[in-house]
Amino acid sequence: MADISIMGCGWLGLPLAERLVQAGYRVNGSTTSPEKLPMLQQQGIRPFCINLQEEQYDKEVLMTFLQAKVLVLNIPPRLRADGGEAYLGQMHLLLKALRNAPVNRILFVSSTAIYLDLNRIVTEEDIVFTKEQQPGNLLLQAENLFCEREDWITTVVRFGGLVGGSRQPGRFMAGKKNVPNGDAPVNLIHLDDCVAILERLLTQQQWGQVYNACADEHPLRKTFYTKAAEALGLEPPEFADMEKTAFKLIKSQKLKDDLAYAFIHPDPMAFF
């Protein structure tokens, strides 16, 4: 039996799995792409091809993958593809399988997108559930599905905007015109910090918690994305003049206090 199973070995899950293998953990890793299986195996990860979107997924493969003490759940909804309609169905399929698995701890990777723009500092307590915020609803419903069970204990980590590695923020808005909310603060986190935080949550066994995870500094959107585009030699975006700005400023003080964590990349302006 593995120590940890990581569902979703992509941009974040793969470097996390590699780090845990290097630390001596036995790691199962899943991907939806069969061509990625040899690469996972080369990194010392026991590879599994699992796609819960398929109508006839292999239940035996899923149950073998779930033979672990801890599950890191890292499969965000594909909102652009289908509006996220299939996401909760996948989560229910996974819940059904987990009832017969030895997993007793879950680390759920979520997003600060669940928070409304409250035009102030936002902490883990600032959840407002509204039908108008459909992406947030899906994630919050999924969080609750895994947090409300008695079969295991779940910790949720809500990451800010993800950058680093292949995610180059300079490409996100390059050349765009009339971009709104230029005076809003950004809530971002670097891949290095994502991996380090998840590893520390696992090693310190901080279970039954909810944490925000964003870099300490929050430069203005127009300042950050202009510099990010220029750093790649791309045309910077042009921001609209707006009288009112809708924003949220995510604080991660609880995580920093509980984990004694100092961000590797505290200032997004130094990401490039």
PDB file of C-alpha atoms in Angstrom, residues 14 18 41 67 69 84 87 143 162 168 196 236 251:
ATOM      1  CA  LEU A  14       3.702  16.039 -10.667  1.00  0.00           C
ATOM      2  CA  GLU A  18       8.465  14.007  -7.302  1.00  0.00           C
ATOM      3  CA  GLN A  41       7.177   5.631 -13.555  1.00  0.00           C
ATOM      4  CA  GLN A  67      -4.819   1.874  -1.688  1.00  0.00           C
ATOM      5  CA  LYS A  69      -3.309   6.278   3.721  1.00  0.00           C
ATOM      6  CA  GLY A  84     -18.208  22.348 -14.662  1.00  0.00           C
ATOM      7  CA  TYR A  87     -17.345  17.901 -11.948  1.00  0.00           C
ATOM      8  CA  GLU A 143     -15.098  20.876  -0.480  1.00  0.00           C
ATOM      9  CA  LEU A 162      -1.295  29.865 -10.041  1.00  0.00           C
ATOM     10  CA  GLN A 168       3.756  32.424 -17.505  1.00  0.00           C
ATOM     11  CA  ALA A 196       6.256  23.456  -0.385  1.00  0.00           C
ATOM     12  CA  PRO A 236       1.459  44.899 -22.423  1.00  0.00           C
ATOM     13  CA  LYS A 251      -4.729  36.823   3.501  1.00  0.00           C
TER      14      LYS A 251
END
